[in-house]
Backbone atoms as SQL, in Angstrom:
CREATE TABLE atoms (id INTEGER PRIMARY KEY, chain TEXT, resi INTEGER, resn TEXT, atom TEXT, x REAL, y REAL, z REAL);
INSERT INTO atoms VALUES
  (1, 'A', 1, 'UNK', 'N', 0.737, -0.973, 0.000),
  (2, 'A', 1, 'UNK', 'CA', -0.046, 0.169, -0.062),
  (3, 'A', 1, 'UNK', 'C', 0.881, 1.165, -0.153),
  (4, 'A', 2, 'UNK', 'N', 0.627, 2.134, -0.913),
  (5, 'A', 2, 'UNK', 'CA', 1.416, 3.350, -0.832),
  (6, 'A', 2, 'UNK', 'C', 1.147, 4.039, 0.349),
  (7, 'A', 3, 'UNK', 'N', 2.092, 5.104, 0.988),
  (8, 'A', 3, 'UNK', 'CA', 2.029, 5.474, 1.799),
  (9, 'A', 3, 'UNK', 'C', 0.830, 6.522, 2.005),
  (10, 'A', 4, 'UNK', 'N', 0.510, 7.518, 0.753),
  (11, 'A', 4, 'UNK', 'CA', -0.247, 8.226, 0.913),
  (12, 'A', 4, 'UNK', 'C', -1.872, 7.547, 1.074),
  (13, 'A', 5, 'UNK', 'N', -2.199, 6.265, 0.652),
  (14, 'A', 5, 'UNK', 'CA', -3.492, 5.518, 0.684),
  (15, 'A', 5, 'UNK', 'C', -3.335, 4.999, 2.137),
  (16, 'A', 6, 'UNK', 'N', -2.170, 4.503, 2.741),
  (17, 'A', 6, 'UNK', 'CA', -1.934, 4.098, 4.148),
  (18, 'A', 6, 'UNK', 'C', -2.212, 5.266, 5.109),
  (19, 'A', 7, 'UNK', 'N', -2.177, 6.342, 4.838),
  (20, 'A', 7, 'UNK', 'CA', -2.280, 7.316, 5.534),
  (21, 'A', 7, 'UNK', 'C', -3.784, 7.857, 5.875),
  (22, 'A', 8, 'UNK', 'N', -4.285, 7.618, 4.678),
  (23, 'A', 8, 'UNK', 'CA', -5.598, 8.236, 4.501),
  (24, 'A', 8, 'UNK', 'C', -6.621, 6.951, 5.260),
  (25, 'A', 9, 'UNK', 'N', -5.939, 5.694, 5.380),
  (26, 'A', 9, 'UNK', 'CA', -6.708, 4.824, 6.006),
  (27, 'A', 9, 'UNK', 'C', -6.587, 4.713, 7.700),
  (28, 'A', 10, 'UNK', 'N', -5.646, 5.056, 7.906),
  (29, 'A', 10, 'UNK', 'CA', -5.089, 4.852, 9.186),
  (30, 'A', 10, 'UNK', 'C', -5.280, 6.407, 10.069),
  (31, 'A', 11, 'UNK', 'N', -5.404, 7.496, 9.394),
  (32, 'A', 11, 'UNK', 'CA', -5.345, 8.732, 10.063),
  (33, 'A', 11, 'UNK', 'C', -6.385, 8.941, 11.102),
  (34, 'A', 12, 'UNK', 'N', -7.506, 8.115, 11.332),
  (35, 'A', 12, 'UNK', 'CA', -8.378, 8.235, 12.269),
  (36, 'A', 12, 'UNK', 'C', -8.446, 6.819, 13.246),
  (37, 'A', 13, 'UNK', 'N', -7.647, 5.925, 12.730),
  (38, 'A', 13, 'UNK', 'CA', -7.688, 4.645, 13.545),
  (39, 'A', 13, 'UNK', 'C', -6.690, 4.596, 14.685),
  (40, 'A', 14, 'UNK', 'N', -7.302, 4.442, 15.937),
  (41, 'A', 14, 'UNK', 'CA', -6.373, 4.422, 17.144),
  (42, 'A', 14, 'UNK', 'C', -5.790, 3.244, 17.573),
  (43, 'A', 15, 'UNK', 'N', -6.072, 2.187, 16.836),
  (44, 'A', 15, 'UNK', 'CA', -5.515, 0.593, 17.287),
  (45, 'A', 15, 'UNK', 'C', -4.324, 0.496, 16.549),
  (46, 'A', 16, 'UNK', 'N', -3.489, 1.313, 15.905),
  (47, 'A', 16, 'UNK', 'CA', -2.337, 1.032, 15.223),
  (48, 'A', 16, 'UNK', 'C', -1.482, 2.173, 16.143),
  (49, 'A', 17, 'UNK', 'N', -0.754, 1.407, 17.218),
  (50, 'A', 17, 'UNK', 'CA', 0.101, 1.763, 18.074),
  (51, 'A', 17, 'UNK', 'C', 1.239, 2.650, 17.702),
  (52, 'A', 18, 'UNK', 'N', 1.799, 1.981, 16.584),
  (53, 'A', 18, 'UNK', 'CA', 2.957, 2.721, 15.970),
  (54, 'A', 18, 'UNK', 'C', 2.691, 4.123, 15.025),
  (55, 'A', 19, 'UNK', 'N', 1.519, 4.014, 14.672),
  (56, 'A', 19, 'UNK', 'CA', 0.972, 5.032, 13.790),
  (57, 'A', 19, 'UNK', 'C', 0.304, 5.935, 14.569),
  (58, 'A', 20, 'UNK', 'N', -0.071, 5.893, 15.825),
  (59, 'A', 20, 'UNK', 'CA', -0.899, 6.766, 16.469),
  (60, 'A', 20, 'UNK', 'C', -0.177, 8.279, 16.831),
  (61, 'A', 21, 'UNK', 'N', 0.993, 8.073, 16.908),
  (62, 'A', 21, 'UNK', 'CA', 1.572, 9.284, 17.054),
  (63, 'A', 21, 'UNK', 'C', 1.985, 10.264, 15.940),
  (64, 'A', 22, 'UNK', 'N', 1.651, 9.463, 14.724),
  (65, 'A', 22, 'UNK', 'CA', 2.128, 10.129, 13.326),
  (66, 'A', 22, 'UNK', 'C', 0.977, 11.022, 12.932),
  (67, 'A', 23, 'UNK', 'N', 1.379, 12.276, 12.984),
  (68, 'A', 23, 'UNK', 'CA', 0.483, 13.108, 12.446),
  (69, 'A', 23, 'UNK', 'C', 0.319, 13.598, 11.399),
  (70, 'A', 24, 'UNK', 'N', 1.015, 13.023, 10.466),
  (71, 'A', 24, 'UNK', 'CA', 1.103, 13.794, 8.901),
  (72, 'A', 24, 'UNK', 'C', 1.463, 12.529, 8.172),
  (73, 'A', 25, 'UNK', 'N', 1.196, 12.684, 6.824),
  (74, 'A', 25, 'UNK', 'CA', 1.438, 11.816, 5.866),
  (75, 'A', 25, 'UNK', 'C', 2.833, 11.693, 5.761),
  (76, 'A', 26, 'UNK', 'N', 3.582, 12.818, 5.856),
  (77, 'A', 26, 'UNK', 'CA', 5.230, 12.664, 5.906),
  (78, 'A', 26, 'UNK', 'C', 5.678, 11.808, 6.811),
  (79, 'A', 27, 'UNK', 'N', 5.090, 11.832, 8.021),
  (80, 'A', 27, 'UNK', 'CA', 5.485, 10.505, 9.016),
  (81, 'A', 27, 'UNK', 'C', 5.390, 9.614, 8.591),
  (82, 'A', 28, 'UNK', 'N', 4.209, 9.124, 8.145),
  (83, 'A', 28, 'UNK', 'CA', 3.866, 7.698, 7.735),
  (84, 'A', 28, 'UNK', 'C', 4.886, 7.305, 6.716),
  (85, 'A', 29, 'UNK', 'N', 5.249, 8.216, 5.214),
  (86, 'A', 29, 'UNK', 'CA', 6.155, 8.175, 4.243),
  (87, 'A', 29, 'UNK', 'C', 7.475, 7.799, 5.080),
  (88, 'A', 30, 'UNK', 'N', 7.854, 8.487, 6.032),
  (89, 'A', 30, 'UNK', 'CA', 9.275, 8.023, 6.681),
  (90, 'A', 30, 'UNK', 'C', 9.284, 6.881, 7.263),
  (91, 'A', 31, 'UNK', 'N', 8.217, 6.366, 8.036),
  (92, 'A', 31, 'UNK', 'CA', 8.181, 5.165, 8.943),
  (93, 'A', 31, 'UNK', 'C', 8.162, 3.771, 7.658),
  (94, 'A', 32, 'UNK', 'N', 7.409, 4.175, 6.532),
  (95, 'A', 32, 'UNK', 'CA', 7.418, 3.396, 5.353),
  (96, 'A', 32, 'UNK', 'C', 8.925, 2.973, 4.673),
  (97, 'A', 33, 'UNK', 'N', 9.405, 4.395, 4.530),
  (98, 'A', 33, 'UNK', 'CA', 10.950, 4.082, 4.163),
  (99, 'A', 33, 'UNK', 'C', 11.814, 3.367, 4.737),
  (100, 'A', 34, 'UNK', 'N', 11.796, 3.388, 6.376),
  (101, 'A', 34, 'UNK', 'CA', 12.475, 2.887, 7.253),
  (102, 'A', 34, 'UNK', 'C', 12.213, 1.276, 7.086),
  (103, 'A', 35, 'UNK', 'N', 11.040, 0.900, 6.633),
  (104, 'A', 35, 'UNK', 'CA', 10.513, -0.360, 6.590),
  (105, 'A', 35, 'UNK', 'C', 10.627, -1.172, 5.079),
  (106, 'A', 36, 'UNK', 'N', 10.906, -0.252, 4.391),
  (107, 'A', 36, 'UNK', 'CA', 10.995, -0.727, 2.482),
  (108, 'A', 36, 'UNK', 'C', 11.784, -2.143, 2.664),
  (109, 'A', 37, 'UNK', 'N', 12.744, -2.167, 3.121),
  (110, 'A', 37, 'UNK', 'CA', 13.647, -3.249, 2.641),
  (111, 'A', 37, 'UNK', 'C', 13.131, -4.363, 3.372),
  (112, 'A', 38, 'UNK', 'N', 12.616, -4.340, 4.476),
  (113, 'A', 38, 'UNK', 'CA', 11.965, -5.397, 4.951),
  (114, 'A', 38, 'UNK', 'C', 10.597, -5.897, 4.259),
  (115, 'A', 39, 'UNK', 'N', 10.062, -5.016, 4.078),
  (116, 'A', 39, 'UNK', 'CA', 8.851, -5.421, 3.179),
  (117, 'A', 39, 'UNK', 'C', 8.959, -6.163, 1.996),
  (118, 'A', 40, 'UNK', 'N', 10.249, -5.797, 1.268),
  (119, 'A', 40, 'UNK', 'CA', 10.500, -6.295, 0.032),
  (120, 'A', 40, 'UNK', 'C', 11.060, -7.562, 0.216),
  (121, 'A', 41, 'UNK', 'N', 11.243, -8.381, 1.264),
  (122, 'A', 41, 'UNK', 'CA', 11.614, -9.845, 1.509),
  (123, 'A', 41, 'UNK', 'C', 10.276, -10.725, 1.708),
  (124, 'A', 42, 'UNK', 'N', 9.303, -10.143, 1.719),
  (125, 'A', 42, 'UNK', 'CA', 7.944, -10.942, 1.491),
  (126, 'A', 42, 'UNK', 'C', 7.653, -11.971, 0.301),
  (127, 'A', 43, 'UNK', 'N', 7.484, -12.865, 0.694),
  (128, 'A', 43, 'UNK', 'CA', 7.282, -13.976, -0.521),
  (129, 'A', 43, 'UNK', 'C', 6.097, -13.560, -1.234),
  (130, 'A', 44, 'UNK', 'N', 5.173, -12.934, -0.811),
  (131, 'A', 44, 'UNK', 'CA', 3.794, -12.688, -1.423),
  (132, 'A', 44, 'UNK', 'C', 3.410, -11.249, -1.387),
  (133, 'A', 45, 'UNK', 'N', 3.110, -10.538, -2.473),
  (134, 'A', 45, 'UNK', 'CA', 2.732, -9.144, -2.227),
  (135, 'A', 45, 'UNK', 'C', 1.350, -8.859, -2.856),
  (136, 'A', 46, 'UNK', 'N', 0.573, -8.040, -2.287),
  (137, 'A', 46, 'UNK', 'CA', -0.761, -7.747, -2.751),
  (138, 'A', 46, 'UNK', 'C', -0.970, -6.062, -2.626),
  (139, 'A', 47, 'UNK', 'N', -1.194, -5.713, -4.169),
  (140, 'A', 47, 'UNK', 'CA', -1.289, -4.192, -4.264),
  (141, 'A', 47, 'UNK', 'C', -2.744, -4.061, -3.758),
  (142, 'A', 48, 'UNK', 'N', -2.871, -3.296, -2.798),
  (143, 'A', 48, 'UNK', 'CA', -4.072, -3.083, -1.883),
  (144, 'A', 48, 'UNK', 'C', -4.476, -1.426, -2.293),
  (145, 'A', 49, 'UNK', 'N', -3.914, -0.755, -3.056),
  (146, 'A', 49, 'UNK', 'CA', -4.228, 0.704, -3.323),
  (147, 'A', 49, 'UNK', 'C', -5.717, 0.961, -3.537),
  (148, 'A', 50, 'UNK', 'N', -6.101, 0.226, -4.556),
  (149, 'A', 50, 'UNK', 'CA', -7.737, 0.537, -4.897),
  (150, 'A', 50, 'UNK', 'C', -8.739, -0.596, -4.619),
  (151, 'A', 51, 'UNK', 'N', -8.283, -1.581, -3.621),
  (152, 'A', 51, 'UNK', 'CA', -9.087, -2.668, -3.553),
  (153, 'A', 51, 'UNK', 'C', -9.952, -2.519, -1.839),
  (154, 'A', 52, 'UNK', 'N', -10.859, -2.965, -1.793),
  (155, 'A', 52, 'UNK', 'CA', -11.785, -2.954, -0.598),
  (156, 'A', 52, 'UNK', 'C', -11.162, -4.236, 0.135),
  (157, 'A', 53, 'UNK', 'N', -11.327, -4.198, 1.557),
  (158, 'A', 53, 'UNK', 'CA', -11.082, -4.924, 2.477),
  (159, 'A', 53, 'UNK', 'C', -11.486, -6.345, 1.996),
  (160, 'A', 54, 'UNK', 'N', -12.597, -6.565, 1.604),
  (161, 'A', 54, 'UNK', 'CA', -13.134, -7.863, 1.098),
  (162, 'A', 54, 'UNK', 'C', -12.157, -8.585, 0.112),
  (163, 'A', 55, 'UNK', 'N', -12.071, -7.674, -0.843),
  (164, 'A', 55, 'UNK', 'CA', -11.081, -8.163, -1.985),
  (165, 'A', 55, 'UNK', 'C', -9.534, -8.657, -1.493),
  (166, 'A', 56, 'UNK', 'N', -9.039, -7.914, -0.466),
  (167, 'A', 56, 'UNK', 'CA', -7.858, -8.036, -0.007),
  (168, 'A', 56, 'UNK', 'C', -7.682, -9.489, 0.644),
  (169, 'A', 57, 'UNK', 'N', -8.944, -9.503, 1.573),
  (170, 'A', 57, 'UNK', 'CA', -9.076, -10.920, 2.291),
  (171, 'A', 57, 'UNK', 'C', -9.147, -11.804, 1.410),
  (172, 'A', 58, 'UNK', 'N', -9.965, -12.054, 0.260),
  (173, 'A', 58, 'UNK', 'CA', -10.283, -13.055, -0.801),
  (174, 'A', 58, 'UNK', 'C', -8.554, -13.367, -1.313),
  (175, 'A', 59, 'UNK', 'N', -8.096, -12.323, -1.905),
  (176, 'A', 59, 'UNK', 'CA', -6.642, -12.457, -2.245),
  (177, 'A', 59, 'UNK', 'C', -5.703, -13.223, -1.223),
  (178, 'A', 60, 'UNK', 'N', -5.698, -12.671, 0.036),
  (179, 'A', 60, 'UNK', 'CA', -5.021, -13.388, 1.222),
  (180, 'A', 60, 'UNK', 'C', -5.180, -14.878, 1.074),
  (181, 'A', 61, 'UNK', 'N', -6.662, -15.204, 1.268),
  (182, 'A', 61, 'UNK', 'CA', -6.946, -16.591, 1.072),
  (183, 'A', 61, 'UNK', 'C', -6.407, -17.422, 0.156),
  (184, 'A', 62, 'UNK', 'N', -6.674, -16.902, -0.831),
  (185, 'A', 62, 'UNK', 'CA', -6.473, -17.597, -2.251),
  (186, 'A', 62, 'UNK', 'C', -4.608, -17.886, -2.083),
  (187, 'A', 63, 'UNK', 'N', -3.983, -16.943, -1.704),
  (188, 'A', 63, 'UNK', 'CA', -2.505, -17.552, -1.857),
  (189, 'A', 63, 'UNK', 'C', -2.279, -18.467, -0.630),
  (190, 'A', 64, 'UNK', 'N', -3.096, -18.330, 0.781),
  (191, 'A', 64, 'UNK', 'CA', -2.891, -19.085, 1.606),
  (192, 'A', 64, 'UNK', 'C', -3.405, -20.595, 1.236),
  (193, 'A', 65, 'UNK', 'N', -4.171, -20.521, 0.442),
  (194, 'A', 65, 'UNK', 'CA', -4.899, -21.821, 0.368),
  (195, 'A', 65, 'UNK', 'C', -4.043, -22.755, -0.983),
  (196, 'A', 66, 'UNK', 'N', -3.270, -21.986, -1.563),
  (197, 'A', 66, 'UNK', 'CA', -2.410, -22.410, -2.359),
  (198, 'A', 66, 'UNK', 'C', -0.980, -22.733, -2.025),
  (199, 'A', 67, 'UNK', 'N', -0.879, -22.532, -0.794),
  (200, 'A', 67, 'UNK', 'CA', 0.527, -23.108, -0.018),
  (201, 'A', 67, 'UNK', 'C', 0.418, -24.241, 0.096);
């Protein structure tokens, strides 16, 4: 998920402890940049930018069931 989409999704969510103190899109971008190398190591990647939660869950289940 691109940082700009992530920020719009989490800015009102208080259940994200590491992001609760992040008040701007730039803060989220900085955190994303710090984690980018780790994210690149994932075996599976799903582009979530324009998908609903239901579609994302279906893709995750499809991957899980194929393992």
